[in-house]
Amino acid sequence: MPFSDTPAELLIRLVDAPDHPYPRDIIQEMIDRQEEMTPALLEVLTDATQRPEHYLKGGNWKLVTFASYLLAQFRVTAAFKPLCTLLAGPEDTIDELFGDMITGDMGNILASVYDGDDAPLRALVENTKVYEYVRGSSATLCYQCLLVEGKISREALEAYATELLGGKLGRKPGVFWDCWTVLCADLGFASTVPLIQKAIDKNLCDPWFYGLKELIESAGNGGNEDWKDFTGLIDDTIQETSWWATWEKPDEQEDGDEDDQFEDWESPLLDTYTPESTTVVRATPKVGRNDPCPCGSGKKHKKCCGAV
């Protein structure tokens, strides 16, 4: 049976979809129409690099969110560079646009669309103006995924981590220092032990984040296998996103959610469109990064367990 909507019209339906329930039928149709949808989804990411603020309005965030997941599921390597470009944007914009994806699946998404050239990813990591959770959480998880997938060698990753800890991360403390020293510890990069110790001595690492003694011991004694539990490529967009609190009924959502007003997506694929107003709630996991961490540390989740 032929589909009645064009790809652009299907994207409009996604933006216009109510908060509850999860728009499973729309996402499944996009998956079923992979070949048709791919150019439209790539267009979303490209457009977002030029006017990210547009995708902060109303339900437009869903376009970037699902474009990222679906292109990852489809293994569209053409998405890697625009996604890296988008992630280099202002901290507040990236935090609002992607929310907990940054400390969640973004590394897996980047690895899923990786085109074989990690220069754009390195540029993110080494740019001190880039959001610290992108430089840390997203980038380290991406590299770990690439290592598991055999797309980067252990030797190459250890050499790059050595460069970063040796100076390319900069000399200001931040979650990126925590994430990269943890990567070295988890993977047992013994050659980085002196650099980790130096970072500890200069207070570049958060002592609570991992445990400074444990960092040195793990890096020097072969690391561990726990980090592999978080690696893997995106294979099922619906499975990865359908559990989000966004899709719950309003009376089930956590306090503090704010309603936004819908604004249409302006696309050259569709000449005109006049949307109806609808209420949209931003996508956040069960524990938001601005909520207290459930571990009891007293820190915000995004500065604690949510950072890796």
GROMACS .gro file of C-alpha atoms in nm:
model
  308
    1MET     CA    1   0.000   0.000   0.000
    2PRO     CA    2   0.154   0.334  -0.105
    3PHE     CA    3   0.218   0.600   0.157
    4SER     CA    4   0.011   0.917   0.130
    5ASP     CA    5   0.252   1.160   0.299
    6THR     CA    6   0.572   1.296   0.151
    7PRO     CA    7   0.882   1.274   0.374
    8ALA     CA    8   0.845   1.644   0.463
    9GLU     CA    9   0.480   1.596   0.554
   10LEU     CA   10   0.573   1.300   0.771
   11LEU     CA   11   0.821   1.519   0.958
   12ILE     CA   12   0.548   1.776   1.009
   13ARG     CA   13   0.327   1.504   1.155
   14LEU     CA   14   0.605   1.419   1.399
   15VAL     CA   15   0.635   1.777   1.520
   16ASP     CA   16   0.258   1.809   1.545
   17ALA     CA   17   0.216   1.480   1.733
   18PRO     CA   18   0.078   1.511   2.089
   19ASP     CA   19   0.296   1.446   2.391
   20HIS     CA   20   0.120   1.120   2.473
   21PRO     CA   21   0.149   0.850   2.359
   22TYR     CA   22   0.487   0.790   2.197
   23PRO     CA   23   0.458   0.853   1.818
   24ARG     CA   24   0.538   0.491   1.739
   25ASP     CA   25   0.344   0.475   1.411
   26ILE     CA   26   0.522   0.780   1.272
   27ILE     CA   27   0.868   0.656   1.368
   28GLN     CA   28   0.794   0.309   1.233
   29GLU     CA   29   0.679   0.456   0.902
   30MET     CA   30   1.004   0.653   0.882
   31ILE     CA   31   1.197   0.332   0.942
   32ASP     CA   32   0.994   0.150   0.677
   33ARG     CA   33   1.069   0.434   0.435
   34GLN     CA   34   1.440   0.453   0.510
   35GLU     CA   35   1.553   0.531   0.157
   36GLU     CA   36   1.297   0.811   0.115
   37MET     CA   37   1.348   0.957   0.461
   38THR     CA   38   1.727   0.969   0.467
   39PRO     CA   39   1.766   1.289   0.255
   40ALA     CA   40   1.498   1.469   0.458
   41LEU     CA   41   1.659   1.366   0.787
   42LEU     CA   42   2.000   1.477   0.666
   43GLU     CA   43   1.846   1.808   0.569
   44VAL     CA   44   1.722   1.853   0.925
   45LEU     CA   45   2.072   1.811   1.068
   46THR     CA   46   2.225   2.040   0.808
   47ASP     CA   47   1.962   2.305   0.868
   48ALA     CA   48   2.010   2.275   1.244
   49THR     CA   49   2.380   2.356   1.209
   50GLN     CA   50   2.283   2.690   1.056
   51ARG     CA   51   1.989   2.786   1.276
   52PRO     CA   52   1.985   2.566   1.585
   53GLU     CA   53   1.764   2.813   1.772
   54HIS     CA   54   1.476   2.725   1.540
   55TYR     CA   55   1.479   2.370   1.674
   56LEU     CA   56   1.443   2.493   2.030
   57LYS     CA   57   1.091   2.615   1.956
   58GLY     CA   58   0.795   2.402   2.044
   59GLY     CA   59   0.804   2.050   1.906
   60ASN     CA   60   1.080   2.117   1.656
   61TRP     CA   61   1.332   1.951   1.889
   62LYS     CA   62   1.183   1.616   1.787
   63LEU     CA   63   1.315   1.664   1.435
   64VAL     CA   64   1.677   1.683   1.549
   65THR     CA   65   1.632   1.411   1.808
   66PHE     CA   66   1.479   1.155   1.573
   67ALA     CA   67   1.699   1.257   1.278
   68SER     CA   68   1.999   1.174   1.496
   69TYR     CA   69   1.865   0.838   1.610
   70LEU     CA   70   1.723   0.727   1.276
   71LEU     CA   71   2.031   0.821   1.075
   72ALA     CA   72   2.233   0.630   1.334
   73GLN     CA   73   2.007   0.327   1.296
   74PHE     CA   74   2.036   0.357   0.917
   75ARG     CA   75   2.420   0.389   0.947
   76VAL     CA   76   2.423   0.704   0.734
   77THR     CA   77   2.786   0.816   0.750
   78ALA     CA   78   2.698   1.145   0.579
   79ALA     CA   79   2.544   1.248   0.913
   80PHE     CA   80   2.873   1.236   1.104
   81LYS     CA   81   3.018   1.572   1.001
   82PRO     CA   82   2.699   1.780   1.034
   83LEU     CA   83   2.630   1.622   1.371
   84CYS     CA   84   2.980   1.711   1.489
   85THR     CA   85   2.931   2.063   1.355
   86LEU     CA   86   2.604   2.094   1.542
   87LEU     CA   87   2.761   1.969   1.867
   88ALA     CA   88   3.022   2.246   1.845
   89GLY     CA   89   2.751   2.506   1.906
   90PRO     CA   90   2.700   2.718   2.218
   91GLU     CA   91   2.674   2.525   2.543
   92ASP     CA   92   2.326   2.646   2.638
   93THR     CA   93   2.190   2.571   2.292
   94ILE     CA   94   2.334   2.220   2.278
   95ASP     CA   95   2.222   2.143   2.632
   96GLU     CA   96   1.866   2.253   2.555
   97LEU     CA   97   1.855   2.094   2.212
   98PHE     CA   98   1.982   1.748   2.304
   99GLY     CA   99   1.926   1.732   2.680
  100ASP     CA  100   2.033   1.401   2.830
  101MET     CA  101   2.124   1.255   2.494
  102ILE     CA  102   2.463   1.421   2.546
  103THR     CA  103   2.541   1.206   2.849
  104GLY     CA  104   2.332   0.918   2.721
  105ASP     CA  105   2.328   0.788   2.365
  106MET     CA  106   2.516   1.062   2.179
  107GLY     CA  107   2.841   0.868   2.182
  108ASN     CA  108   2.661   0.563   2.043
  109ILE     CA  109   2.492   0.779   1.778
  110LEU     CA  110   2.822   0.933   1.667
  111ALA     CA  111   2.983   0.590   1.645
  112SER     CA  112   2.687   0.461   1.441
  113VAL     CA  113   2.733   0.728   1.172
  114TYR     CA  114   3.114   0.740   1.189
  115ASP     CA  115   3.262   0.792   0.845
  116GLY     CA  116   3.616   0.673   0.914
  117ASP     CA  117   3.768   1.016   0.976
  118ASP     CA  118   3.778   1.119   1.341
  119ALA     CA  119   3.914   1.469   1.271
  120PRO     CA  120   3.574   1.636   1.339
  121LEU     CA  121   3.546   1.444   1.665
  122ARG     CA  122   3.897   1.544   1.768
  123ALA     CA  123   3.813   1.904   1.688
  124LEU     CA  124   3.523   1.884   1.935
  125VAL     CA  125   3.738   1.731   2.207
  126GLU     CA  126   4.021   1.981   2.170
  127ASN     CA  127   3.805   2.293   2.140
  128THR     CA  128   3.786   2.455   2.484
  129LYS     CA  129   3.470   2.642   2.381
  130VAL     CA  130   3.273   2.323   2.316
  131TYR     CA  131   3.026   2.205   2.581
  132GLU     CA  132   3.226   2.010   2.839
  133TYR     CA  133   2.989   1.711   2.832
  134VAL     CA  134   3.034   1.682   2.455
  135ARG     CA  135   3.413   1.692   2.496
  136GLY     CA  136   3.388   1.439   2.775
  137SER     CA  137   3.088   1.207   2.792
  138SER     CA  138   2.988   1.202   2.424
  139ALA     CA  139   3.339   1.182   2.282
  140THR     CA  140   3.477   0.916   2.517
  141LEU     CA  141   3.176   0.690   2.469
  142CYS     CA  142   3.204   0.732   2.092
  143TYR     CA  143   3.570   0.629   2.099
  144GLN     CA  144   3.492   0.331   2.320
  145CYS     CA  145   3.220   0.222   2.077
  146LEU     CA  146   3.460   0.262   1.785
  147LEU     CA  147   3.716   0.052   1.971
  148VAL     CA  148   3.466  -0.229   2.031
  149GLU     CA  149   3.353  -0.213   1.668
  150GLY     CA  150   3.711  -0.237   1.545
  151LYS     CA  151   3.700   0.105   1.379
  152ILE     CA  152   3.990   0.238   1.585
  153SER     CA  153   4.279   0.043   1.730
  154ARG     CA  154   4.362   0.028   2.099
  155GLU     CA  155   4.706   0.166   2.019
  156ALA     CA  156   4.564   0.464   1.830
  157LEU     CA  157   4.318   0.544   2.108
  158GLU     CA  158   4.588   0.519   2.375
  159ALA     CA  159   4.813   0.747   2.171
  160TYR     CA  160   4.536   1.003   2.133
  161ALA     CA  161   4.442   0.988   2.501
  162THR     CA  162   4.809   1.049   2.581
  163GLU     CA  163   4.808   1.360   2.361
  164LEU     CA  164   4.497   1.488   2.534
  165LEU     CA  165   4.621   1.435   2.888
  166GLY     CA  166   4.957   1.573   2.781
  167GLY     CA  167   4.814   1.912   2.695
  168LYS     CA  168   4.544   1.906   2.428
  169LEU     CA  169   4.261   1.903   2.682
  170GLY     CA  170   4.379   2.238   2.817
  171ARG     CA  171   4.468   2.323   3.174
  172LYS     CA  172   4.132   2.401   3.326
  173PRO     CA  173   3.943   2.138   3.526
  174GLY     CA  174   3.621   2.005   3.383
  175VAL     CA  175   3.415   1.694   3.329
  176PHE     CA  176   3.620   1.625   3.015
  177TRP     CA  177   3.923   1.563   3.237
  178ASP     CA  178   3.722   1.323   3.448
  179CYS     CA  179   3.589   1.138   3.143
  180TRP     CA  180   3.921   1.103   2.967
  181THR     CA  181   4.113   0.993   3.277
  182VAL     CA  182   3.835   0.743   3.346
  183LEU     CA  183   3.863   0.613   2.989
  184CYS     CA  184   4.236   0.561   3.041
  185ALA     CA  185   4.169   0.386   3.372
  186ASP     CA  186   3.891   0.165   3.240
  187LEU     CA  187   4.091   0.058   2.937
  188GLY     CA  188   4.409   0.003   3.139
  189PHE     CA  189   4.626   0.249   2.949
  190ALA     CA  190   4.932   0.206   3.172
  191SER     CA  191   5.137   0.458   2.976
  192THR     CA  192   4.902   0.734   3.090
  193VAL     CA  193   4.952   0.676   3.464
  194PRO     CA  194   5.210   0.960   3.502
  195LEU     CA  195   4.978   1.197   3.317
  196ILE     CA  196   4.681   1.096   3.531
  197GLN     CA  197   4.890   1.153   3.843
  198LYS     CA  198   4.992   1.494   3.712
  199ALA     CA  199   4.628   1.583   3.644
  200ILE     CA  200   4.540   1.478   3.998
  201ASP     CA  201   4.823   1.686   4.142
  202LYS     CA  202   4.700   1.991   3.951
  203ASN     CA  203   4.339   1.936   4.068
  204LEU     CA  204   4.215   1.884   3.714
  205CYS     CA  205   4.016   1.576   3.817
  206ASP     CA  206   3.725   1.563   4.058
  207PRO     CA  207   3.829   1.333   4.345
  208TRP     CA  208   3.472   1.216   4.398
  209PHE     CA  209   3.409   1.137   4.034
  210TYR     CA  210   3.597   0.807   4.025
  211GLY     CA  211   3.836   0.799   4.315
  212LEU     CA  212   4.184   0.927   4.251
  213LYS     CA  213   4.356   0.621   4.392
  214GLU     CA  214   4.129   0.397   4.187
  215LEU     CA  215   4.215   0.590   3.869
  216ILE     CA  216   4.584   0.516   3.907
  217GLU     CA  217   4.533   0.155   4.013
  218SER     CA  218   4.293   0.072   3.731
  219ALA     CA  219   4.503   0.237   3.460
  220GLY     CA  220   4.815   0.057   3.579
  221ASN     CA  221   4.657  -0.284   3.631
  222GLY     CA  222   4.477  -0.367   3.309
  223GLY     CA  223   4.156  -0.171   3.352
  224ASN     CA  224   3.817  -0.344   3.363
  225GLU     CA  225   3.538  -0.461   3.137
  226ASP     CA  226   3.247  -0.266   3.290
  227TRP     CA  227   3.266   0.016   3.036
  228LYS     CA  228   3.165  -0.224   2.757
  229ASP     CA  229   2.813  -0.236   2.900
  230PHE     CA  230   2.752   0.112   2.759
  231THR     CA  231   2.897   0.058   2.414
  232GLY     CA  232   2.713  -0.053   2.102
  233LEU     CA  233   2.559   0.105   1.797
  234ILE     CA  234   2.202   0.230   1.760
  235ASP     CA  235   1.991  -0.051   1.613
  236ASP     CA  236   1.638   0.031   1.728
  237THR     CA  237   1.528   0.394   1.756
  238ILE     CA  238   1.193   0.300   1.907
  239GLN     CA  239   1.351   0.091   2.178
  240GLU     CA  240   1.603   0.363   2.259
  241THR     CA  241   1.351   0.648   2.283
  242SER     CA  242   1.007   0.512   2.367
  243TRP     CA  243   1.075   0.488   2.743
  244TRP     CA  244   1.142   0.861   2.784
  245ALA     CA  245   0.932   1.048   3.038
  246THR     CA  246   0.829   1.287   2.759
  247TRP     CA  247   0.572   1.039   2.635
  248GLU     CA  248   0.396   0.986   2.968
  249LYS     CA  249   0.054   1.127   3.040
  250PRO     CA  250   0.072   1.481   3.184
  251ASP     CA  251  -0.028   1.369   3.534
  252GLU     CA  252   0.255   1.113   3.531
  253GLN     CA  253   0.532   1.357   3.438
  254GLU     CA  254   0.780   1.488   3.691
  255ASP     CA  255   0.735   1.828   3.848
  256GLY     CA  256   0.921   2.105   3.671
  257ASP     CA  257   0.830   2.010   3.313
  258GLU     CA  258   0.735   2.315   3.114
  259ASP     CA  259   0.496   2.332   2.822
  260ASP     CA  260   0.607   2.490   2.498
  261GLN     CA  261   0.403   2.610   2.206
  262PHE     CA  262   0.434   2.439   1.869
  263GLU     CA  263   0.602   2.616   1.582
  264ASP     CA  264   0.622   2.472   1.233
  265TRP     CA  265   0.930   2.337   1.067
  266GLU     CA  266   1.020   2.547   0.766
  267SER     CA  267   1.152   2.319   0.497
  268PRO     CA  268   1.219   2.371   0.128
  269LEU     CA  269   1.059   2.029   0.083
  270LEU     CA  270   0.724   2.178   0.180
  271ASP     CA  271   0.611   2.519   0.057
  272THR     CA  272   0.351   2.609   0.315
  273TYR     CA  273   0.220   2.474   0.640
  274THR     CA  274   0.004   2.628   0.910
  275PRO     CA  275   0.022   2.419   1.228
  276GLU     CA  276  -0.219   2.404   1.513
  277SER     CA  277  -0.099   2.485   1.862
  278THR     CA  278  -0.011   2.191   2.080
  279THR     CA  279   0.161   2.135   2.411
  280VAL     CA  280   0.508   1.982   2.403
  281VAL     CA  281   0.729   1.862   2.686
  282ARG     CA  282   1.106   1.838   2.643
  283ALA     CA  283   1.257   1.489   2.634
  284THR     CA  284   1.433   1.396   2.957
  285PRO     CA  285   1.516   1.062   3.115
  286LYS     CA  286   1.360   0.957   3.442
  287VAL     CA  287   1.638   1.143   3.623
  288GLY     CA  288   1.720   1.476   3.462
  289ARG     CA  289   2.077   1.602   3.465
  290ASN     CA  290   1.963   1.908   3.660
  291ASP     CA  291   1.802   1.689   3.925
  292PRO     CA  292   1.993   1.572   4.235
  293CYS     CA  293   2.185   1.253   4.162
  294PRO     CA  294   2.007   0.950   4.311
  295CYS     CA  295   2.339   0.822   4.445
  296GLY     CA  296   2.309   1.075   4.729
  297SER     CA  297   2.622   1.278   4.653
  298GLY     CA  298   2.431   1.604   4.664
  299LYS     CA  299   2.554   1.696   4.316
  300LYS     CA  300   2.341   1.746   4.009
  301HIS     CA  301   2.297   1.425   3.812
  302LYS     CA  302   2.475   1.569   3.507
  303LYS     CA  303   2.779   1.653   3.720
  304CYS     CA  304   2.779   1.314   3.887
  305CYS     CA  305   2.671   0.969   3.766
  306GLY     CA  306   2.511   1.119   3.455
  307ALA     CA  307   2.843   1.246   3.324
  308VAL     CA  308   2.967   0.907   3.206
   0.00000   0.00000   0.00000
